[in-house]
């Protein structure tokens, strides 16, 4: 699995996006695919762009462990993802 210079993956980025309400698909190991609705308001588009920017910044701040397509490898990483999204952790 290809990672960035800081050890982050497209999958981790997509999990962070999902936790904030933006769905994306990691493809070809290190590429993220966005597929917005065919009909989208400018407000929704700007919100998505803002969230993408925040997630790019936050990806370097959050301690993310290796995640599979089905779950993160530990409760700690799931709690970290939830905490970064501003939701209560368990």
Tab-separated table of C-alpha atoms in Angstrom:
chain	number	residue	atom	x	y	z
A	1	UNK	CA	0.000	0.000	0.000
A	2	UNK	CA	1.497	3.315	-1.065
A	3	UNK	CA	1.724	6.017	1.560
A	4	UNK	CA	2.626	9.671	1.570
A	5	UNK	CA	5.942	10.917	2.896
A	6	UNK	CA	4.221	11.212	6.283
A	7	UNK	CA	2.817	7.685	6.165
A	8	UNK	CA	-0.792	8.546	5.339
A	9	UNK	CA	-2.965	6.650	2.852
A	10	UNK	CA	-5.903	7.542	0.630
A	11	UNK	CA	-7.983	5.120	2.710
A	12	UNK	CA	-7.267	7.038	5.927
A	13	UNK	CA	-8.150	10.306	4.197
A	14	UNK	CA	-11.456	8.830	2.968
A	15	UNK	CA	-12.310	7.622	6.483
A	16	UNK	CA	-11.737	11.112	7.830
A	17	UNK	CA	-13.887	12.604	5.051
A	18	UNK	CA	-16.653	10.093	5.804
A	19	UNK	CA	-16.611	11.012	9.489
A	20	UNK	CA	-17.442	14.565	8.403
A	21	UNK	CA	-20.141	13.712	5.891
A	22	UNK	CA	-18.238	13.628	2.589
A	23	UNK	CA	-18.100	10.307	0.765
A	24	UNK	CA	-15.123	9.511	-1.442
A	25	UNK	CA	-13.473	6.362	-2.723
A	26	UNK	CA	-9.775	5.533	-2.488
A	27	UNK	CA	-8.709	4.089	-5.847
A	28	UNK	CA	-5.418	2.956	-7.327
A	29	UNK	CA	-3.808	2.888	-3.881
A	30	UNK	CA	-3.075	6.598	-3.473
A	31	UNK	CA	-5.807	8.324	-5.504
A	32	UNK	CA	-9.110	9.598	-4.107
A	33	UNK	CA	-12.191	9.670	-6.339
A	34	UNK	CA	-14.984	12.150	-5.687
A	35	UNK	CA	-18.407	11.666	-7.283
A	36	UNK	CA	-20.670	14.542	-6.276
A	37	UNK	CA	-24.352	14.404	-7.178
A	38	UNK	CA	-25.279	15.559	-10.675
A	39	UNK	CA	-27.424	18.239	-9.065
A	40	UNK	CA	-25.649	20.092	-6.274
A	41	UNK	CA	-26.052	23.572	-4.865
A	42	UNK	CA	-23.156	25.987	-4.760
A	43	UNK	CA	-23.525	26.025	-0.966
A	44	UNK	CA	-23.137	22.224	-0.750
A	45	UNK	CA	-20.167	22.291	-3.107
A	46	UNK	CA	-18.400	24.994	-1.085
A	47	UNK	CA	-19.115	23.053	2.118
A	48	UNK	CA	-17.548	19.916	0.612
A	49	UNK	CA	-14.474	21.861	-0.524
A	50	UNK	CA	-14.115	23.344	2.978
A	51	UNK	CA	-14.373	19.878	4.571
A	52	UNK	CA	-11.819	18.437	2.133
A	53	UNK	CA	-9.379	21.209	3.039
A	54	UNK	CA	-9.948	20.692	6.761
A	55	UNK	CA	-9.417	16.944	6.403
A	56	UNK	CA	-6.156	17.452	4.498
A	57	UNK	CA	-4.927	19.643	7.345
A	58	UNK	CA	-6.272	17.377	10.088
A	59	UNK	CA	-4.837	14.235	8.530
A	60	UNK	CA	-1.409	15.430	9.636
A	61	UNK	CA	-2.667	16.198	13.144
A	62	UNK	CA	-4.550	13.011	13.927
A	63	UNK	CA	-2.843	9.797	14.881
A	64	UNK	CA	-4.338	7.291	12.468
A	65	UNK	CA	-3.399	3.634	12.573
A	66	UNK	CA	-3.616	1.157	9.725
A	67	UNK	CA	-7.221	0.681	8.623
A	68	UNK	CA	-8.764	-1.940	6.385
A	69	UNK	CA	-11.845	-1.409	4.201
A	70	UNK	CA	-13.927	-2.772	7.084
A	71	UNK	CA	-12.520	-1.367	10.303
A	72	UNK	CA	-9.587	0.277	11.993
A	73	UNK	CA	-7.067	-1.957	13.689
A	74	UNK	CA	-7.750	-0.706	17.187
A	75	UNK	CA	-10.290	1.089	19.334
A	76	UNK	CA	-7.746	3.863	19.798
A	77	UNK	CA	-7.707	4.743	16.105
A	78	UNK	CA	-11.517	4.657	15.853
A	79	UNK	CA	-11.770	6.910	18.898
A	80	UNK	CA	-9.197	9.249	17.376
A	81	UNK	CA	-11.220	9.479	14.171
A	82	UNK	CA	-14.419	10.202	16.119
A	83	UNK	CA	-12.661	12.778	18.283
A	84	UNK	CA	-11.333	14.558	15.219
A	85	UNK	CA	-14.876	14.740	13.867
A	86	UNK	CA	-16.116	16.361	17.070
A	87	UNK	CA	-18.221	13.396	18.170
A	88	UNK	CA	-18.045	11.686	21.564
A	89	UNK	CA	-15.581	8.832	21.865
A	90	UNK	CA	-16.278	5.507	23.533
